[in-house]
Coordinates of C-alpha atoms and ligand atoms in Angstrom, one line a residue:
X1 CA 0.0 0.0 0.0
X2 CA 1.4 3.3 -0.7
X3 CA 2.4 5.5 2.5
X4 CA 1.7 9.5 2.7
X5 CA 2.2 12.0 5.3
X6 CA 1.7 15.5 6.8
X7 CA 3.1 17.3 9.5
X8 CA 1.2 20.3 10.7
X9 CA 3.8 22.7 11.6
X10 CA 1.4 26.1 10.9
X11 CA 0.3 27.4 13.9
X12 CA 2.3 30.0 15.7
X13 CA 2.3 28.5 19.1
X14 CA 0.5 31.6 21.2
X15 CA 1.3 30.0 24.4
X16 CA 5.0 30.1 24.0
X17 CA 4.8 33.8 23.8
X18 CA 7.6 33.9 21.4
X19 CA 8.4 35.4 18.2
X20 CA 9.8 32.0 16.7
X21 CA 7.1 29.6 15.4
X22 CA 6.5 27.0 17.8
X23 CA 8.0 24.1 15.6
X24 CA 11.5 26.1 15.9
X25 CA 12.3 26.3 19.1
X26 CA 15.2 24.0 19.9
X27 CA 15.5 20.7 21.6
X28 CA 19.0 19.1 21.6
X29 CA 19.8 22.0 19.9
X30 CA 17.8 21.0 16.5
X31 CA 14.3 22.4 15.7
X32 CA 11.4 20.4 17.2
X33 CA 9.8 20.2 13.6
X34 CA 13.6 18.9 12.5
X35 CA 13.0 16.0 14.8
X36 CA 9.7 14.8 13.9
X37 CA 11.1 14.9 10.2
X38 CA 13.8 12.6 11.7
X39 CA 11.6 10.1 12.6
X40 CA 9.3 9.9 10.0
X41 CA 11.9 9.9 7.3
X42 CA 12.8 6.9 8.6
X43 CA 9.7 5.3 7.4
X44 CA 9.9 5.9 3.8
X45 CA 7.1 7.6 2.7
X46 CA 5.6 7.6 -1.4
X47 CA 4.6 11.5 -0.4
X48 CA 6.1 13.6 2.7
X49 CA 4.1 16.9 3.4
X50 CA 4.7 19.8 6.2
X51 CA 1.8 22.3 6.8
X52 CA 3.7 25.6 7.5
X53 CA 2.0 28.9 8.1
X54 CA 3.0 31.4 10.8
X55 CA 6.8 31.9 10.5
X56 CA 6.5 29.8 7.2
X57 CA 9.9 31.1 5.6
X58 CA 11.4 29.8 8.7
X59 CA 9.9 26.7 8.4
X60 CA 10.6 25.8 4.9
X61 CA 14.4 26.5 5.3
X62 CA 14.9 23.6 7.4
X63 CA 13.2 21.3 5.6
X64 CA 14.8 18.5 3.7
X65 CA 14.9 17.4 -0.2
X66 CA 11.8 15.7 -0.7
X67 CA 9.6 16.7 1.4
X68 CA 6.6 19.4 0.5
X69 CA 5.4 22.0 1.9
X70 CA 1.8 23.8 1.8
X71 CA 0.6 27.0 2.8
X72 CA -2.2 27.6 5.4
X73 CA -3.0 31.6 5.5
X74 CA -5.1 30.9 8.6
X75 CA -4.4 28.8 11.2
X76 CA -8.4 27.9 11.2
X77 CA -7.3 24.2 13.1
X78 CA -5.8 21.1 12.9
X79 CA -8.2 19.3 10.6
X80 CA -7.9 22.8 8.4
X81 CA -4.5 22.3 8.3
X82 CA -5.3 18.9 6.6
X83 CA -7.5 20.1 4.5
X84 CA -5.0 22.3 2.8
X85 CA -3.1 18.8 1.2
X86 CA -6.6 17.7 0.1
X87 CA -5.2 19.5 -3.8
X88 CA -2.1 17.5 -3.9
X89 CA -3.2 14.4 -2.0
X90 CA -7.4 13.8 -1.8
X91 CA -7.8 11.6 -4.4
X92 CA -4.8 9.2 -3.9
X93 CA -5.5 5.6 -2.8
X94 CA -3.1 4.4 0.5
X95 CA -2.4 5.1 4.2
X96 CA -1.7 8.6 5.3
X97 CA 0.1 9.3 8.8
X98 CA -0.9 12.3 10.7
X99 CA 1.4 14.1 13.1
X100 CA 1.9 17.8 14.7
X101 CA 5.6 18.8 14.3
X102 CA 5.5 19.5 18.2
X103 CA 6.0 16.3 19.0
X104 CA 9.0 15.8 19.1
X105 CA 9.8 12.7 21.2
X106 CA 8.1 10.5 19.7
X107 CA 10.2 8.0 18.0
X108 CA 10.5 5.8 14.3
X109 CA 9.7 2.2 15.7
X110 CA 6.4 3.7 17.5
X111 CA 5.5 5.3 14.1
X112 CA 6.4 2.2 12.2
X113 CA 4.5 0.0 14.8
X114 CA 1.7 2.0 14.6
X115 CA 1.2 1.6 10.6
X116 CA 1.9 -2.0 10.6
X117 CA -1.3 -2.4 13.2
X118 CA -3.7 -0.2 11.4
X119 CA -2.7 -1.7 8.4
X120 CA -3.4 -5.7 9.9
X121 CA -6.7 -4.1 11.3
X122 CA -7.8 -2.5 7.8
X123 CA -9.0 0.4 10.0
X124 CA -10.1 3.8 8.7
X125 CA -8.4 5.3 11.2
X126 CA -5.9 4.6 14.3
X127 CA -5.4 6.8 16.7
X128 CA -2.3 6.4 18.8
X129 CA -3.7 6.8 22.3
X130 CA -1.9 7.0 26.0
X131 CA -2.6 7.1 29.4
X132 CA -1.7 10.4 31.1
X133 CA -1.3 11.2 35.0
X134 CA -2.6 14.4 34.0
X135 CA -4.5 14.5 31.2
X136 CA -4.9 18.1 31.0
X137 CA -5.0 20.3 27.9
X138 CA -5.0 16.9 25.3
X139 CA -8.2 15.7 23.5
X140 CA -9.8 12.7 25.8
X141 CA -10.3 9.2 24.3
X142 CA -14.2 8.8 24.4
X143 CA -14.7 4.7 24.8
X144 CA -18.5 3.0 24.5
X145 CA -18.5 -0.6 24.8
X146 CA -14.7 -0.2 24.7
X147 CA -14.4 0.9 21.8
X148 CA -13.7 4.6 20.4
X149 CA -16.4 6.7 19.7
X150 CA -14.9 10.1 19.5
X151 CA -12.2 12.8 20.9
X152 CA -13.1 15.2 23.2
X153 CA -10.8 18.5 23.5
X154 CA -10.2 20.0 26.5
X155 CA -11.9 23.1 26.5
X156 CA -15.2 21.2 25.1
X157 CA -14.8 18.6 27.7
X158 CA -17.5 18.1 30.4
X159 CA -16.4 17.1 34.0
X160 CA -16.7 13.3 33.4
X161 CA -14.7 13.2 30.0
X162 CA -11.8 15.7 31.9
X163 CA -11.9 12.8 34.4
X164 CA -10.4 10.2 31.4
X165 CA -6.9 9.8 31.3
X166 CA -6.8 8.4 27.9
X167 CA -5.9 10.9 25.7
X168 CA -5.0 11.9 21.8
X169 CA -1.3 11.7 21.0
X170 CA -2.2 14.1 18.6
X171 CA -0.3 10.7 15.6
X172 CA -3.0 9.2 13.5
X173 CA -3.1 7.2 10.2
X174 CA -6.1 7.2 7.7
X175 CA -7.0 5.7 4.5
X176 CA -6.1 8.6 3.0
X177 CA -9.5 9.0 0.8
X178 CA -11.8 9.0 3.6
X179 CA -10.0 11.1 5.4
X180 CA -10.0 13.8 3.0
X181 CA -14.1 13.1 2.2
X182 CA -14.6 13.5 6.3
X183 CA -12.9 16.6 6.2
X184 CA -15.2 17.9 3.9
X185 CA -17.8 17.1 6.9
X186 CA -16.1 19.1 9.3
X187 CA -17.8 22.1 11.6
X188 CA -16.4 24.6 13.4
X189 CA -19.2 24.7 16.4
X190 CA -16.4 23.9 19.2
X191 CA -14.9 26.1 22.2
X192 CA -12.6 27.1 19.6
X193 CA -14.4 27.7 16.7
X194 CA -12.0 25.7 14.7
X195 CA -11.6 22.6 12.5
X196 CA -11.0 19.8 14.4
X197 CA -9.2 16.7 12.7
X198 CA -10.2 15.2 15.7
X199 CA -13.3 15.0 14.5
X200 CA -13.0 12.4 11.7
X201 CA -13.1 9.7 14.4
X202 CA -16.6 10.5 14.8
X203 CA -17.4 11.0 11.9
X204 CA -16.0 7.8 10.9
X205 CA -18.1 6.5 13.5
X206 CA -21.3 7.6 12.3
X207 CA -20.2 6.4 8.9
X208 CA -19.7 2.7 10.6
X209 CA -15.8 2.9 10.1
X210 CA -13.5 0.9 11.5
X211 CA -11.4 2.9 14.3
X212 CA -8.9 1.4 16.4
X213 CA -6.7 3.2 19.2
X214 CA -3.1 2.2 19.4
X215 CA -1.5 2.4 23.2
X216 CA 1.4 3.8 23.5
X217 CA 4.0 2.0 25.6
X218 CA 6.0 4.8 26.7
X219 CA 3.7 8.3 27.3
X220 CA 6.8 10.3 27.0
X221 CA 7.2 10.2 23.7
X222 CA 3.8 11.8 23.2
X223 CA 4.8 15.0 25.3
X224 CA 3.4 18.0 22.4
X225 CA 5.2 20.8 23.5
X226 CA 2.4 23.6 23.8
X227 CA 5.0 26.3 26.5
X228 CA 8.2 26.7 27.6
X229 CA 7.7 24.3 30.6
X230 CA 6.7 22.0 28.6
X231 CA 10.0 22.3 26.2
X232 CA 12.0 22.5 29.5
X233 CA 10.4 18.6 30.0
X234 CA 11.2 17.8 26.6
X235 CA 14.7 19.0 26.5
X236 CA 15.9 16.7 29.6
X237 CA 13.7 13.5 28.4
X238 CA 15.6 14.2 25.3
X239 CA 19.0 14.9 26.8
X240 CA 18.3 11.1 28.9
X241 CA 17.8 9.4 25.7
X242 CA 20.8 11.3 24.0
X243 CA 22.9 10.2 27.3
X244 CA 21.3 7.0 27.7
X245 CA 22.5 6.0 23.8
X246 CA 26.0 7.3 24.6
X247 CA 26.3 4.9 27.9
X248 CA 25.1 2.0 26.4
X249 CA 27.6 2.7 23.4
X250 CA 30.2 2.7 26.1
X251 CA 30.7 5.8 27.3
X252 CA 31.4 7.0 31.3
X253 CA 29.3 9.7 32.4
X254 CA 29.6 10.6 35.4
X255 CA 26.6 12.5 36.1
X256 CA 24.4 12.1 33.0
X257 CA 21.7 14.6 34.7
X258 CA 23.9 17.5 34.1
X259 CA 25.8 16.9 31.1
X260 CA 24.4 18.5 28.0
X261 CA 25.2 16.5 24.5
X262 CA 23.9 17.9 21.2
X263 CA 21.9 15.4 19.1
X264 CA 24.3 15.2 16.2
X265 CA 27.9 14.6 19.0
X266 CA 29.8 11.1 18.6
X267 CA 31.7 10.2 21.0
X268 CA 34.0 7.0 21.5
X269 CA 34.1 3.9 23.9
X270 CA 36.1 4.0 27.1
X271 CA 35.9 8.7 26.8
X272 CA 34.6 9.6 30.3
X273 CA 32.5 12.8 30.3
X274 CA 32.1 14.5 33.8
X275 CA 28.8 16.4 34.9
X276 CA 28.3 20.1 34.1
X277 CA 29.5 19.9 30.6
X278 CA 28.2 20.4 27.4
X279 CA 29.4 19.0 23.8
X280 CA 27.6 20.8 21.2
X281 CA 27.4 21.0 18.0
X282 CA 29.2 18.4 14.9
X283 CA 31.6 17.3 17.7
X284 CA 33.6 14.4 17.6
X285 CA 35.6 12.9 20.7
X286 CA 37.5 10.0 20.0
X287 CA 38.1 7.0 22.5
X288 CA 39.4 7.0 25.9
X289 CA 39.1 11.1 26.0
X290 CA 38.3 12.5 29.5
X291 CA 36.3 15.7 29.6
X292 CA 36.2 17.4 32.9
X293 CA 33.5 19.4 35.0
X294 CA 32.9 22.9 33.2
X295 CA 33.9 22.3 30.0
X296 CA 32.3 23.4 26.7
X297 CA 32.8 21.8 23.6
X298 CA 31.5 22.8 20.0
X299 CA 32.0 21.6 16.8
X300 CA 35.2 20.4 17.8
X301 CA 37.0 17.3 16.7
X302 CA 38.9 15.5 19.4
X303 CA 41.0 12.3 18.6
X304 CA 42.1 9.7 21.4
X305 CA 43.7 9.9 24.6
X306 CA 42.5 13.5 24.3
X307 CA 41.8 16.0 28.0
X308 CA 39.6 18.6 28.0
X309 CA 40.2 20.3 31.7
X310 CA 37.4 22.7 32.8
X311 CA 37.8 24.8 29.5
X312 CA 36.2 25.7 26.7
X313 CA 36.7 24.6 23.1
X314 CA 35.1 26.0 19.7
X315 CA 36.1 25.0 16.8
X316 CA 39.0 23.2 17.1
X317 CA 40.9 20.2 16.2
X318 CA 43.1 17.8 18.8
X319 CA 45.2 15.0 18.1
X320 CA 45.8 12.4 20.0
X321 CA 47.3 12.8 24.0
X322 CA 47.1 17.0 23.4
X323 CA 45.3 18.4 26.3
X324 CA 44.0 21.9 27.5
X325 CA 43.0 23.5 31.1
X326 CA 42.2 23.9 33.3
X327 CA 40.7 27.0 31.9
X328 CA 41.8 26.7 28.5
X329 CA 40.2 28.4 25.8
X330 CA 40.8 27.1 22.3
X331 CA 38.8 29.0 19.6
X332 CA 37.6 28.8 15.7
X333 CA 40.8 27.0 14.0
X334 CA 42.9 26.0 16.9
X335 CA 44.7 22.4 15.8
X336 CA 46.9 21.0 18.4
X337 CA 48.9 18.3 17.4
X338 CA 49.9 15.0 18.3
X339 CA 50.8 15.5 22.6
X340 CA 50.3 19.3 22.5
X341 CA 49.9 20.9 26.4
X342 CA 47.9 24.2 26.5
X343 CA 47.9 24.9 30.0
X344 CA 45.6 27.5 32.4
X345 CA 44.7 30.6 31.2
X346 CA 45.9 30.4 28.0
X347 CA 44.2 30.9 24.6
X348 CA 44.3 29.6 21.1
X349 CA 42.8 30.8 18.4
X350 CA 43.6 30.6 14.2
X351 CA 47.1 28.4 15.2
X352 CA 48.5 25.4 14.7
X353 CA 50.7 23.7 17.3
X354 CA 53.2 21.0 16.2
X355 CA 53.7 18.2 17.7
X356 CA 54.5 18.2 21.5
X357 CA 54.8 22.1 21.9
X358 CA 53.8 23.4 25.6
X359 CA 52.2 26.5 26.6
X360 CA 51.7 26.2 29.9
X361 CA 50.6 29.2 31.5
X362 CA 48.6 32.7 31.0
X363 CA 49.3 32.9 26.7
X364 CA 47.4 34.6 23.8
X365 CA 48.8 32.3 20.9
X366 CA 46.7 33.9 17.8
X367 CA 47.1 33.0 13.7
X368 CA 50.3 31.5 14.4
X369 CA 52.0 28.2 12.9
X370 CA 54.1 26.8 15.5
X371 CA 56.6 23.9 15.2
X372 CA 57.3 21.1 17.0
X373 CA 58.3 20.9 20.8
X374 CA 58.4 24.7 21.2
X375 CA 58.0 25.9 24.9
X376 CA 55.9 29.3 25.8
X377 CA 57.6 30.8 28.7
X378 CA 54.5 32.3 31.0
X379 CA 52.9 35.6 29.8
X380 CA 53.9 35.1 25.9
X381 CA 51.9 37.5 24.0
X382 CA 51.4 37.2 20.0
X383 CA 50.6 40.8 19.2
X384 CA 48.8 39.8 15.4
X385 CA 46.2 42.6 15.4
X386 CA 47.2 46.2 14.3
X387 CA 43.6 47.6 14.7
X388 CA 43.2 46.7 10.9
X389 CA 44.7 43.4 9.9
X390 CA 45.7 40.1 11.0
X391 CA 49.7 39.2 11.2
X392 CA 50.8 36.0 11.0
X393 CA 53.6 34.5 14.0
X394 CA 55.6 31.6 12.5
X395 CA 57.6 29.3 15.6
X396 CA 60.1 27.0 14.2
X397 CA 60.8 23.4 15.5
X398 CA 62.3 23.8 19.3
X399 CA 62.1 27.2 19.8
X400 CA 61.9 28.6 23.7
X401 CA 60.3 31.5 23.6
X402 CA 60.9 32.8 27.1
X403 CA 58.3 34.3 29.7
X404 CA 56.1 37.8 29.6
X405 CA 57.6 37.7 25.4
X406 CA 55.4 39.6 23.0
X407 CA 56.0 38.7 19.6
X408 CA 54.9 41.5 17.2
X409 CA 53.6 40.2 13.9
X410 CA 54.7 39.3 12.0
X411 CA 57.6 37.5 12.5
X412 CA 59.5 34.3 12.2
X413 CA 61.6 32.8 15.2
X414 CA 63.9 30.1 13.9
X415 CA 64.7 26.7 15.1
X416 CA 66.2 26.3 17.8
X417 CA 65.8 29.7 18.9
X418 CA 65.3 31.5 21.9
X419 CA 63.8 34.6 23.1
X420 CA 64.9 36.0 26.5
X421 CA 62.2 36.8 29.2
X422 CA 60.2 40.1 29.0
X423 CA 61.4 40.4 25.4
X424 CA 59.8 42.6 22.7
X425 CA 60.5 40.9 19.5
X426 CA 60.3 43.1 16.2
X427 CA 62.2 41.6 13.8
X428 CA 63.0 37.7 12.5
X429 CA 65.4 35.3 14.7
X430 CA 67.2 33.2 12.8
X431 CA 67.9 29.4 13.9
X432 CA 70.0 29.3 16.8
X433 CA 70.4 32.4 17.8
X434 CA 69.3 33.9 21.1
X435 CA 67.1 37.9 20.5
X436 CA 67.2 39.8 23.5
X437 CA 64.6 42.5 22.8
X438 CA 64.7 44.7 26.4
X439 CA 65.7 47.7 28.0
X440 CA 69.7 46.6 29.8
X441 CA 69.1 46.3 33.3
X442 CA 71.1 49.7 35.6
X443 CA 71.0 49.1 39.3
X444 CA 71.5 52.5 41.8
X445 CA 73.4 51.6 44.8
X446 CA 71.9 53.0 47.9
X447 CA 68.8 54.5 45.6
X448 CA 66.4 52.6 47.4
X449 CA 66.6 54.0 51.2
X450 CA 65.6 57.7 49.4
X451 CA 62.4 55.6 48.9
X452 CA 59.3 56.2 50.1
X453 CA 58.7 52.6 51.4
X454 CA 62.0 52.0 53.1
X455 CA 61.9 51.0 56.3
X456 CA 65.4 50.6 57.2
X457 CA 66.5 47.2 58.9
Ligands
UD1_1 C1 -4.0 18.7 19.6 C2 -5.2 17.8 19.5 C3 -5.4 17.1 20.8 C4 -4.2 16.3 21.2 C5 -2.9 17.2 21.3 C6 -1.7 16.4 21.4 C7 -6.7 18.8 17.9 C8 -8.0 19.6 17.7 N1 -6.4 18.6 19.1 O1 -4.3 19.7 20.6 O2 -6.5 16.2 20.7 O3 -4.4 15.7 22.5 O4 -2.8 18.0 20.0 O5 -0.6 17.2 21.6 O6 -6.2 18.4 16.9 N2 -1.7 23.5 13.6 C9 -1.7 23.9 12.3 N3 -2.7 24.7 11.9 C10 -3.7 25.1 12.7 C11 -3.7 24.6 14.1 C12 -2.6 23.8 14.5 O7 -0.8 23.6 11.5 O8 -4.6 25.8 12.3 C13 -0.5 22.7 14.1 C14 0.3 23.4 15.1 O9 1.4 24.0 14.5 C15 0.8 22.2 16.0 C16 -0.2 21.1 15.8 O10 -1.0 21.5 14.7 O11 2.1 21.7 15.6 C17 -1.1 21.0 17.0 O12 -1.8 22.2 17.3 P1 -2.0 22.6 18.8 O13 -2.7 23.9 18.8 O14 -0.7 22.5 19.6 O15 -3.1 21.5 19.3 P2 -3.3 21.1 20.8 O16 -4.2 22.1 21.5 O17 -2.1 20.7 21.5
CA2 CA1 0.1 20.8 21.0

């Protein structure tokens, strides 16, 4: 049987009190509506469709090849919203799955599961039901003789159908031609004064259509997020699921409550991850890292044997046994090589480091190339900005660059060579040589006791 479906993603989401549409607001960092997309692409459908309206432009940029989208002017409800396919999609014979792009929990196998029962039932329509401890704000699950008769919303609902705690998912399939003729039925005499797709069920009811409810397993999934306390809840089931993956994959976390990892991270067996820390972005962390407590890390790519101490990395690429922190800060186009140390209070940013250089303390290395094995004396400064431009620093193999040095790009410091401490360096040191670049030192005899501070002995 051929397999459509639609995603309503139109309305503007008034209780979020945002200026974003609803279905763009971020979970795991990735728009809810990207999510649902996800997990329905998954299922390979003949026909994907997405219902955008408020904030459509928005909408229709993060949507992926092969999936239309249709335009609802006025967000006149959900079975509206349906309506607006019935052009492209009313006359086509098959199954159509029904979801709002606020769900965004919900997950492929439930989808899949859900068509393979409707489809052994030959139902008209299955709704995917669950049992909610509170059941407030969904549409209720109207049962007679145990079966389902209709769905009740919650601001049409009398006391004893509030009482039910089986409620709409707000997933549904169809046979996609009845659907679209029970649209066609629809009325808008509700609390809301909308088009329910709700609504079908009884109509299909009253038509003597077969309509089955599918329990869901796990309610969770079903969580539509309608406010921001609501996208609070969905953010840590999310982050549990995202952790929970990781674990099982082998991961150490040491406090999976409070460590934040962006849908898209991978992250290799044996890495331990403490709590308060967040890896965002495309990042990639390689086996047997350990990140500590208070680091960040974004779209950074971190190979084995890699330690991230308490600092914060954007950007950035680290070979294998290189290390930074504790408070580090390694910015867009850092690459440490192969053993690099990068120590407190120092940062990187637009430099490479060769192999097994050291910069242990209190540095500003910027849009440098730096060879292997150099040592940064504490306090070494790369001056590369003139107010206008960028200036490149090149460090050859060995080099010592020693403490509180400022190297004014650009310049080149050979191998092997050394800058003495509290140096000013101007001009290119060639390989070997030692640049002293400081005022010579003149010491007063006696000077001292005209001081103000002297105190005698
Ligand atoms: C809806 C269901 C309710 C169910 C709940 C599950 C209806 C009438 N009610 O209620 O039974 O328990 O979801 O979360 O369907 N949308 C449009 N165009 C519109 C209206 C809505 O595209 O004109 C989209 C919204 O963008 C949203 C989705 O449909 O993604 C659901 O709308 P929402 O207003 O959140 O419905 P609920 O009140 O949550
Ligand atoms: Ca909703």
């Amino acid at each position: 049987m051929r397999k459509f479906a639609i995603i309503l993603a139109a309305g503007k989401g008034t209780r979020m009190k945002s200026d974003l549409p609803k279905v763009m607001h971020k979970i795991a960092e990735k728009p809810m509506i990207s999510h649902v997309l996800d997990n329905f692409s998954a299922l390979k459908f003949d026909k994907s469709f997405v219902v955008v309206g408020f904030g459509a432009d928005q909408v229709i940029d993060v949507l992926p090849e092969g999936i239309q989208y249709v335009e609802q002017l006025e967000q006149n409800g959900t079975g509206h919203a349906v309506k607006m396919v019935g052009p492209l999609l009313a006359r086509a014979e098959g199954m159509t799955l029904v979801g709002y792009g606020d769900m965004p929990l919900i997950t492929s196998e439930t989808l899949s599961d859900l068509m393979s029962f409707h489809e052994e039932q030959g139902a008209a329509a299955t709704v995917l039901t669950g049992i909610a401890t509170n059941p407030f704000g969904y549409g209720r699950i109207v049962r007679e003789h145990g079966e389902v008769s209709k769905i009740v919303e919650q601001k049409d609902a009398n006391e004893l159908e509030q009482a039910i705690q089986e409620v709409n998912t707000g997933i549904y399939v169809f046979d996609n031609r009845k659907l679209f003729s029970a649209l066609s039925l629809l009325k808008s005499d509700n609390a809301q004064g909308e088009l329910y797709l709700t609504d079908v069920i009884e109509i299909f009811k009253n038509e003597d259509e077969k309509v089955c409810a599918y329990p869901l397993e796990n309610f969770d999934e079903s969580l539509g997020i309608n406010d921001r306390v609501q996208l609070a809840t969905a953010e840590k089931l999310m982050q549990a699921r995202i952790n929970e993956k990781h674990m099982l994959n082998g991961v150490t976390l040491i406090d999976p409550t409070t460590t934040r990892i962006g849908a898209d991270v991978k992250i290799g067996n044996d890495s331990v991850i403490e709590g308060n820390t967040a890896l965002l972005g495309k990042t990639v962390i390689g086996k047997r890292c350990l990140i500590t407590s208070g680091s960040r890390i974004i779209d950074s790519r971190l190979s084995r044997d890699v330690t991230v101490n308490n600092s914060t990395v954007e950007s950035t690429i680290m070979d294998s046994g290189s290390n930074c922190g504790p408070y580090a800060h390694l910015r867009q186009g850092a690459v440490l090589h192969e053993d690099v140390h990068v120590g407190n209070f120092v940062e990187v940013k637009g430099s490479s480091l060769g192999r097994g250089t050291k910069a242990g303390h209190l540095t500003y290395i910027g849009n440098s190339i730096v060879g292997e094995k150099v040592n940064f004396g504490a306090g070494t400064i790369t001056a590369n900005f003139d107010g206008r431009n960028k200036y490149t620093t090149e460090i050859d193999d060995f080099a010592f660059i020693g403490s509180n040095t400022t190297l004014i790009a650009p310049v080149h410091i050979g191998k092997n060579a050394v800058t003495a401490g509290g140096s000013t360096i101007t001009k290119d040191v060639v390989d070997d040589a030692v640049a002293i670049g400081r005022a010579r030192q003149v010491d007063k005899l006696g000077l001292a006791k005209k001081m103000p501070h002297y105190r005698g002995n």
